[in-house]
């Protein structure tokens, strides 16, 4: 189901995306938690939203989801993940 949602969003002409900071449990971390990111991708083709959690804010994560996507991408323009 996970990969089907991802491909449904990627079939769009326009994908809007953003991330939200999220505190997640991590028993290997000294404080038992760490701040990660919840990435949300919304396509214009259907009402499907694809979400993906990552442990950091690196631009490699959205680039891997969007690799090969030929449509338009809409984001908030923050340049910190380049």
mmCIF file of the C-alpha atoms, coordinates in Angstrom:
data_MODEL
# 
_entry.id   MODEL 
# 
loop_
_atom_site.group_PDB 
_atom_site.id 
_atom_site.type_symbol 
_atom_site.label_atom_id 
_atom_site.label_alt_id 
_atom_site.label_comp_id 
_atom_site.label_asym_id 
_atom_site.label_entity_id 
_atom_site.label_seq_id 
_atom_site.pdbx_PDB_ins_code 
_atom_site.Cartn_x 
_atom_site.Cartn_y 
_atom_site.Cartn_z 
_atom_site.occupancy 
_atom_site.B_iso_or_equiv 
_atom_site.pdbx_formal_charge 
_atom_site.auth_seq_id 
_atom_site.auth_comp_id 
_atom_site.auth_asym_id 
_atom_site.auth_atom_id 
_atom_site.pdbx_PDB_model_num 
ATOM 1  C CA . UNK A 1 1  ? 0.000  0.000  0.000   1.00 0.00 ? 1  UNK A CA 1 
ATOM 2  C CA . UNK A 1 2  ? 2.855  2.326  0.915   1.00 0.00 ? 2  UNK A CA 1 
ATOM 3  C CA . UNK A 1 3  ? 4.467  2.152  -2.525  1.00 0.00 ? 3  UNK A CA 1 
ATOM 4  C CA . UNK A 1 4  ? 1.074  2.421  -4.259  1.00 0.00 ? 4  UNK A CA 1 
ATOM 5  C CA . UNK A 1 5  ? 0.352  5.701  -2.472  1.00 0.00 ? 5  UNK A CA 1 
ATOM 6  C CA . UNK A 1 6  ? 3.775  7.017  -3.441  1.00 0.00 ? 6  UNK A CA 1 
ATOM 7  C CA . UNK A 1 7  ? 3.272  6.122  -7.106  1.00 0.00 ? 7  UNK A CA 1 
ATOM 8  C CA . UNK A 1 8  ? -0.248 7.595  -7.137  1.00 0.00 ? 8  UNK A CA 1 
ATOM 9  C CA . UNK A 1 9  ? 1.131  10.953 -5.990  1.00 0.00 ? 9  UNK A CA 1 
ATOM 10 C CA . UNK A 1 10 ? 4.032  10.730 -8.457  1.00 0.00 ? 10 UNK A CA 1 
ATOM 11 C CA . UNK A 1 11 ? 1.517  10.270 -11.315 1.00 0.00 ? 11 UNK A CA 1 
ATOM 12 C CA . UNK A 1 12 ? 0.418  13.887 -10.817 1.00 0.00 ? 12 UNK A CA 1 
ATOM 13 C CA . UNK A 1 13 ? 1.449  16.905 -12.867 1.00 0.00 ? 13 UNK A CA 1 
ATOM 14 C CA . UNK A 1 14 ? 1.980  18.966 -9.703  1.00 0.00 ? 14 UNK A CA 1 
ATOM 15 C CA . UNK A 1 15 ? 3.233  17.805 -6.311  1.00 0.00 ? 15 UNK A CA 1 
ATOM 16 C CA . UNK A 1 16 ? 3.074  20.114 -3.309  1.00 0.00 ? 16 UNK A CA 1 
ATOM 17 C CA . UNK A 1 17 ? 5.379  19.149 -0.480  1.00 0.00 ? 17 UNK A CA 1 
ATOM 18 C CA . UNK A 1 18 ? 6.366  20.321 2.961   1.00 0.00 ? 18 UNK A CA 1 
ATOM 19 C CA . UNK A 1 19 ? 7.881  18.936 6.116   1.00 0.00 ? 19 UNK A CA 1 
ATOM 20 C CA . UNK A 1 20 ? 6.962  19.211 9.765   1.00 0.00 ? 20 UNK A CA 1 
ATOM 21 C CA . UNK A 1 21 ? 9.300  18.656 12.716  1.00 0.00 ? 21 UNK A CA 1 
ATOM 22 C CA . UNK A 1 22 ? 8.283  15.643 14.755  1.00 0.00 ? 22 UNK A CA 1 
ATOM 23 C CA . UNK A 1 23 ? 9.596  14.309 18.041  1.00 0.00 ? 23 UNK A CA 1 
ATOM 24 C CA . UNK A 1 24 ? 10.015 10.539 17.781  1.00 0.00 ? 24 UNK A CA 1 
ATOM 25 C CA . UNK A 1 25 ? 11.012 7.857  20.244  1.00 0.00 ? 25 UNK A CA 1 
ATOM 26 C CA . UNK A 1 26 ? 14.586 6.632  19.848  1.00 0.00 ? 26 UNK A CA 1 
ATOM 27 C CA . UNK A 1 27 ? 15.863 4.387  22.620  1.00 0.00 ? 27 UNK A CA 1 
ATOM 28 C CA . UNK A 1 28 ? 19.417 4.638  21.262  1.00 0.00 ? 28 UNK A CA 1 
ATOM 29 C CA . UNK A 1 29 ? 19.442 8.420  21.773  1.00 0.00 ? 29 UNK A CA 1 
ATOM 30 C CA . UNK A 1 30 ? 20.600 9.782  25.180  1.00 0.00 ? 30 UNK A CA 1 
ATOM 31 C CA . UNK A 1 31 ? 17.193 11.463 25.773  1.00 0.00 ? 31 UNK A CA 1 
ATOM 32 C CA . UNK A 1 32 ? 15.203 8.482  24.377  1.00 0.00 ? 32 UNK A CA 1 
ATOM 33 C CA . UNK A 1 33 ? 13.849 10.727 21.635  1.00 0.00 ? 33 UNK A CA 1 
ATOM 34 C CA . UNK A 1 34 ? 15.023 12.653 18.620  1.00 0.00 ? 34 UNK A CA 1 
ATOM 35 C CA . UNK A 1 35 ? 13.606 15.288 16.325  1.00 0.00 ? 35 UNK A CA 1 
ATOM 36 C CA . UNK A 1 36 ? 12.841 13.955 12.881  1.00 0.00 ? 36 UNK A CA 1 
ATOM 37 C CA . UNK A 1 37 ? 10.745 15.153 9.950   1.00 0.00 ? 37 UNK A CA 1 
ATOM 38 C CA . UNK A 1 38 ? 7.377  14.131 8.572   1.00 0.00 ? 38 UNK A CA 1 
ATOM 39 C CA . UNK A 1 39 ? 7.383  14.857 4.826   1.00 0.00 ? 39 UNK A CA 1 
ATOM 40 C CA . UNK A 1 40 ? 4.012  15.229 3.099   1.00 0.00 ? 40 UNK A CA 1 
ATOM 41 C CA . UNK A 1 41 ? 3.543  15.035 -0.662  1.00 0.00 ? 41 UNK A CA 1 
ATOM 42 C CA . UNK A 1 42 ? 0.183  16.046 -2.151  1.00 0.00 ? 42 UNK A CA 1 
ATOM 43 C CA . UNK A 1 43 ? -0.517 15.426 -5.819  1.00 0.00 ? 43 UNK A CA 1 
ATOM 44 C CA . UNK A 1 44 ? -3.050 17.179 -8.022  1.00 0.00 ? 44 UNK A CA 1 
ATOM 45 C CA . UNK A 1 45 ? -4.296 13.968 -9.640  1.00 0.00 ? 45 UNK A CA 1 
ATOM 46 C CA . UNK A 1 46 ? -6.305 12.645 -6.706  1.00 0.00 ? 46 UNK A CA 1 
ATOM 47 C CA . UNK A 1 47 ? -6.897 13.295 -3.034  1.00 0.00 ? 47 UNK A CA 1 
ATOM 48 C CA . UNK A 1 48 ? -4.026 10.981 -2.058  1.00 0.00 ? 48 UNK A CA 1 
ATOM 49 C CA . UNK A 1 49 ? -1.369 12.237 0.344   1.00 0.00 ? 49 UNK A CA 1 
ATOM 50 C CA . UNK A 1 50 ? 1.901  10.366 0.668   1.00 0.00 ? 50 UNK A CA 1 
ATOM 51 C CA . UNK A 1 51 ? 3.788  10.802 3.968   1.00 0.00 ? 51 UNK A CA 1 
ATOM 52 C CA . UNK A 1 52 ? 7.263  9.689  4.925   1.00 0.00 ? 52 UNK A CA 1 
ATOM 53 C CA . UNK A 1 53 ? 9.158  10.031 8.212   1.00 0.00 ? 53 UNK A CA 1 
ATOM 54 C CA . UNK A 1 54 ? 12.913 10.682 8.158   1.00 0.00 ? 54 UNK A CA 1 
ATOM 55 C CA . UNK A 1 55 ? 15.341 10.930 11.051  1.00 0.00 ? 55 UNK A CA 1 
ATOM 56 C CA . UNK A 1 56 ? 16.936 14.101 9.684   1.00 0.00 ? 56 UNK A CA 1 
ATOM 57 C CA . UNK A 1 57 ? 16.259 17.078 7.435   1.00 0.00 ? 57 UNK A CA 1 
ATOM 58 C CA . UNK A 1 58 ? 18.548 16.231 4.544   1.00 0.00 ? 58 UNK A CA 1 
ATOM 59 C CA . UNK A 1 59 ? 17.446 17.057 1.024   1.00 0.00 ? 59 UNK A CA 1 
ATOM 60 C CA . UNK A 1 60 ? 18.328 13.546 -0.087  1.00 0.00 ? 60 UNK A CA 1 
ATOM 61 C CA . UNK A 1 61 ? 14.995 12.316 1.297   1.00 0.00 ? 61 UNK A CA 1 
ATOM 62 C CA . UNK A 1 62 ? 12.632 14.386 -0.882  1.00 0.00 ? 62 UNK A CA 1 
ATOM 63 C CA . UNK A 1 63 ? 15.010 14.006 -3.833  1.00 0.00 ? 63 UNK A CA 1 
ATOM 64 C CA . UNK A 1 64 ? 14.741 10.209 -3.561  1.00 0.00 ? 64 UNK A CA 1 
ATOM 65 C CA . UNK A 1 65 ? 10.931 10.379 -3.573  1.00 0.00 ? 65 UNK A CA 1 
ATOM 66 C CA . UNK A 1 66 ? 10.867 12.815 -6.501  1.00 0.00 ? 66 UNK A CA 1 
ATOM 67 C CA . UNK A 1 67 ? 13.653 11.166 -8.535  1.00 0.00 ? 67 UNK A CA 1 
ATOM 68 C CA . UNK A 1 68 ? 12.453 10.885 -12.134 1.00 0.00 ? 68 UNK A CA 1 
ATOM 69 C CA . UNK A 1 69 ? 9.323  12.987 -11.530 1.00 0.00 ? 69 UNK A CA 1 
ATOM 70 C CA . UNK A 1 70 ? 8.710  15.128 -14.632 1.00 0.00 ? 70 UNK A CA 1 
ATOM 71 C CA . UNK A 1 71 ? 5.986  17.498 -13.396 1.00 0.00 ? 71 UNK A CA 1 
ATOM 72 C CA . UNK A 1 72 ? 6.059  20.644 -11.297 1.00 0.00 ? 72 UNK A CA 1 
ATOM 73 C CA . UNK A 1 73 ? 6.974  20.816 -7.618  1.00 0.00 ? 73 UNK A CA 1 
ATOM 74 C CA . UNK A 1 74 ? 5.553  23.378 -5.214  1.00 0.00 ? 74 UNK A CA 1 
ATOM 75 C CA . UNK A 1 75 ? 7.212  24.023 -1.866  1.00 0.00 ? 75 UNK A CA 1 
ATOM 76 C CA . UNK A 1 76 ? 7.682  26.877 0.547   1.00 0.00 ? 76 UNK A CA 1 
ATOM 77 C CA . UNK A 1 77 ? 11.043 27.805 -0.988  1.00 0.00 ? 77 UNK A CA 1 
ATOM 78 C CA . UNK A 1 78 ? 13.171 27.210 2.087   1.00 0.00 ? 78 UNK A CA 1 
ATOM 79 C CA . UNK A 1 79 ? 16.717 26.645 0.829   1.00 0.00 ? 79 UNK A CA 1 
ATOM 80 C CA . UNK A 1 80 ? 18.132 24.922 3.893   1.00 0.00 ? 80 UNK A CA 1 
ATOM 81 C CA . UNK A 1 81 ? 17.813 21.360 2.557   1.00 0.00 ? 81 UNK A CA 1 
ATOM 82 C CA . UNK A 1 82 ? 19.592 21.824 -0.745  1.00 0.00 ? 82 UNK A CA 1 
# 
